[in-house]
Amino acid sequence: AESSNASCADCATVLGSDAWASINLGIFLCIRCCGVHRSLGTHISQCRSVDLDDWSAEQVAAMRGNRSSNAVFEAHIPLGSMRPSCSDPLGLCADWIQAKYVRREFVKPREQPDTLHNYSITPRKVTLWKGSRS
């Protein structure tokens, strides 16, 4: 098992026997952050207890792990932004989790589309005809 999965993907709390997971995000969570994930809705995060809930083989296989998931969702954290810790107020943790998974603020920005200049194409004046062309 990956060592980063022994702590919460969002606040780095060391996980014990009460570990939770978001099966669609493929991450392991503490009970506190799991509560925030549950409030996001199942279209964002689908939480299960690691020990108490039944898991299908497909769900187990789909768990990509905290390191892989955070490589995507924390790829572009702005300077000055800090991951919350377990001692931070719940509201701060909730803000971080919403920024990370709902607003996707830390995902690497997409490449800008190529401009006409990159293709050595120059824009020309276009005349639009109004009415019939007779």
Tab-separated table of C-alpha atoms in Angstrom:
chain	number	residue	atom	x	y	z
A	1	ALA	CA	0.000	0.000	0.000
A	2	GLU	CA	1.122	3.532	-0.757
A	3	SER	CA	2.384	5.392	2.326
A	4	SER	CA	0.471	8.591	1.423
A	5	ASN	CA	-2.757	6.605	1.847
A	6	ALA	CA	-2.060	6.306	5.584
A	7	SER	CA	-3.033	9.969	6.001
A	8	CYS	CA	-5.961	12.104	4.883
A	9	ALA	CA	-5.681	13.390	1.304
A	10	ASP	CA	-6.932	16.818	2.378
A	11	CYS	CA	-5.569	17.604	5.865
A	12	ALA	CA	-2.800	14.982	6.287
A	13	THR	CA	-4.266	13.600	9.542
A	14	VAL	CA	-2.872	10.132	10.205
A	15	LEU	CA	-5.663	7.646	9.557
A	16	GLY	CA	-6.644	5.031	12.091
A	17	SER	CA	-9.365	2.429	12.175
A	18	ASP	CA	-11.974	5.064	11.301
A	19	ALA	CA	-10.589	5.757	7.821
A	20	TRP	CA	-12.918	6.821	5.036
A	21	ALA	CA	-12.538	7.000	1.274
A	22	SER	CA	-14.026	8.822	-1.666
A	23	ILE	CA	-14.472	6.023	-4.159
A	24	ASN	CA	-14.919	8.206	-7.229
A	25	LEU	CA	-11.939	10.451	-6.379
A	26	GLY	CA	-9.836	7.455	-5.317
A	27	ILE	CA	-8.651	9.045	-2.056
A	28	PHE	CA	-8.494	8.197	1.637
A	29	LEU	CA	-9.917	10.660	4.181
A	30	CYS	CA	-10.239	11.317	7.897
A	31	ILE	CA	-13.747	11.343	9.354
A	32	ARG	CA	-13.715	15.147	9.619
A	33	CYS	CA	-12.874	15.789	5.967
A	34	CYS	CA	-15.243	12.995	4.942
A	35	GLY	CA	-18.079	15.002	6.497
A	36	VAL	CA	-17.197	17.912	4.229
A	37	HIS	CA	-17.003	15.578	1.214
A	38	ARG	CA	-20.465	14.213	1.984
A	39	SER	CA	-21.843	17.774	1.949
A	40	LEU	CA	-20.501	18.305	-1.598
A	41	GLY	CA	-22.953	15.806	-3.056
A	42	THR	CA	-22.389	12.443	-4.692
A	43	HIS	CA	-21.762	14.067	-8.073
A	44	ILE	CA	-18.497	15.391	-6.550
A	45	SER	CA	-17.511	12.801	-3.928
A	46	GLN	CA	-18.921	9.377	-2.992
A	47	CYS	CA	-17.769	8.434	0.507
A	48	ARG	CA	-17.486	4.976	2.032
A	49	SER	CA	-16.038	3.666	5.276
A	50	VAL	CA	-12.868	1.705	4.589
A	51	ASP	CA	-13.765	-0.954	7.177
A	52	LEU	CA	-17.528	-0.780	7.739
A	53	ASP	CA	-18.908	-0.596	4.185
A	54	ASP	CA	-18.894	-3.323	1.553
A	55	TRP	CA	-16.652	-2.689	-1.449
A	56	SER	CA	-16.875	-4.255	-4.890
A	57	ALA	CA	-13.717	-5.461	-6.604
A	58	GLU	CA	-14.181	-2.650	-9.158
A	59	GLN	CA	-14.309	0.001	-6.412
A	60	VAL	CA	-11.140	-1.340	-4.815
A	61	ALA	CA	-9.376	-1.436	-8.187
A	62	ALA	CA	-10.456	2.144	-8.989
A	63	MET	CA	-8.766	3.591	-5.876
A	64	ARG	CA	-5.869	5.475	-7.452
A	65	GLY	CA	-4.591	6.733	-4.079
A	66	ASN	CA	-3.858	10.053	-2.444
A	67	ARG	CA	-0.572	10.727	-4.232
A	68	SER	CA	-2.029	10.211	-7.719
A	69	SER	CA	-5.192	12.154	-6.985
A	70	ASN	CA	-3.351	15.057	-5.361
A	71	ALA	CA	-0.969	15.183	-8.329
A	72	VAL	CA	-4.034	16.281	-10.319
A	73	PHE	CA	-6.106	18.236	-7.804
A	74	GLU	CA	-3.115	19.988	-6.164
A	75	ALA	CA	-0.952	20.409	-9.273
A	76	HIS	CA	-1.074	24.211	-9.276
A	77	ILE	CA	-1.413	25.546	-5.721
A	78	PRO	CA	-0.788	29.316	-5.708
A	79	LEU	CA	1.971	30.721	-3.518
A	80	GLY	CA	0.610	31.569	-0.103
A	81	SER	CA	-2.105	28.904	-0.203
A	82	MET	CA	-1.639	26.222	2.414
A	83	ARG	CA	-3.321	22.882	2.917
A	84	PRO	CA	-5.266	22.895	6.188
A	85	SER	CA	-4.279	20.713	9.133
A	86	CYS	CA	-6.480	18.772	11.505
A	87	SER	CA	-6.167	21.573	14.066
A	88	ASP	CA	-7.573	24.234	11.721
A	89	PRO	CA	-11.232	25.286	12.006
A	90	LEU	CA	-13.628	23.096	10.026
A	91	GLY	CA	-14.674	26.089	7.916
A	92	LEU	CA	-11.094	26.507	6.676
A	93	CYS	CA	-10.928	22.802	5.782
A	94	ALA	CA	-14.287	23.059	3.994
A	95	ASP	CA	-13.080	26.073	1.986
A	96	TRP	CA	-9.960	24.142	0.916
A	97	ILE	CA	-11.942	21.045	-0.078
A	98	GLN	CA	-14.467	23.091	-2.079
A	99	ALA	CA	-11.665	24.991	-3.831
A	100	LYS	CA	-9.890	21.705	-4.587
A	101	TYR	CA	-12.753	19.522	-5.839
A	102	VAL	CA	-15.733	21.767	-6.656
A	103	ARG	CA	-14.049	24.841	-8.129
A	104	ARG	CA	-10.922	22.888	-9.156
A	105	GLU	CA	-8.754	25.917	-8.385
A	106	PHE	CA	-5.524	23.929	-8.017
A	107	VAL	CA	-5.774	21.818	-11.173
A	108	LYS	CA	-3.113	22.681	-13.743
A	109	PRO	CA	-4.566	25.225	-16.179
A	110	ARG	CA	-5.246	23.979	-19.670
A	111	GLU	CA	-2.883	24.988	-22.404
A	112	GLN	CA	-4.060	28.042	-24.273
A	113	PRO	CA	-5.308	27.248	-27.771
A	114	ASP	CA	-2.942	28.036	-30.569
A	115	THR	CA	-3.316	31.460	-32.095
A	116	LEU	CA	-3.442	32.230	-35.809
A	117	HIS	CA	0.124	33.538	-35.481
A	118	ASN	CA	1.353	30.054	-34.511
A	119	TYR	CA	0.116	28.791	-37.896
A	120	SER	CA	1.503	31.740	-39.899
A	121	ILE	CA	-2.030	32.748	-40.810
A	122	THR	CA	-2.929	36.399	-40.985
A	123	PRO	CA	-6.467	37.515	-40.403
A	124	ARG	CA	-8.080	39.240	-43.378
A	125	LYS	CA	-10.909	41.657	-43.572
A	126	VAL	CA	-14.206	39.876	-44.022
A	127	THR	CA	-17.163	41.558	-45.669
A	128	LEU	CA	-20.577	40.472	-44.501
A	129	TRP	CA	-23.391	40.805	-46.995
A	130	LYS	CA	-26.669	42.081	-45.713
A	131	GLY	CA	-29.764	41.032	-47.567
A	132	SER	CA	-29.669	39.253	-50.905
A	133	ARG	CA	-26.596	39.074	-53.119
A	134	SER	CA	-28.365	39.880	-56.403
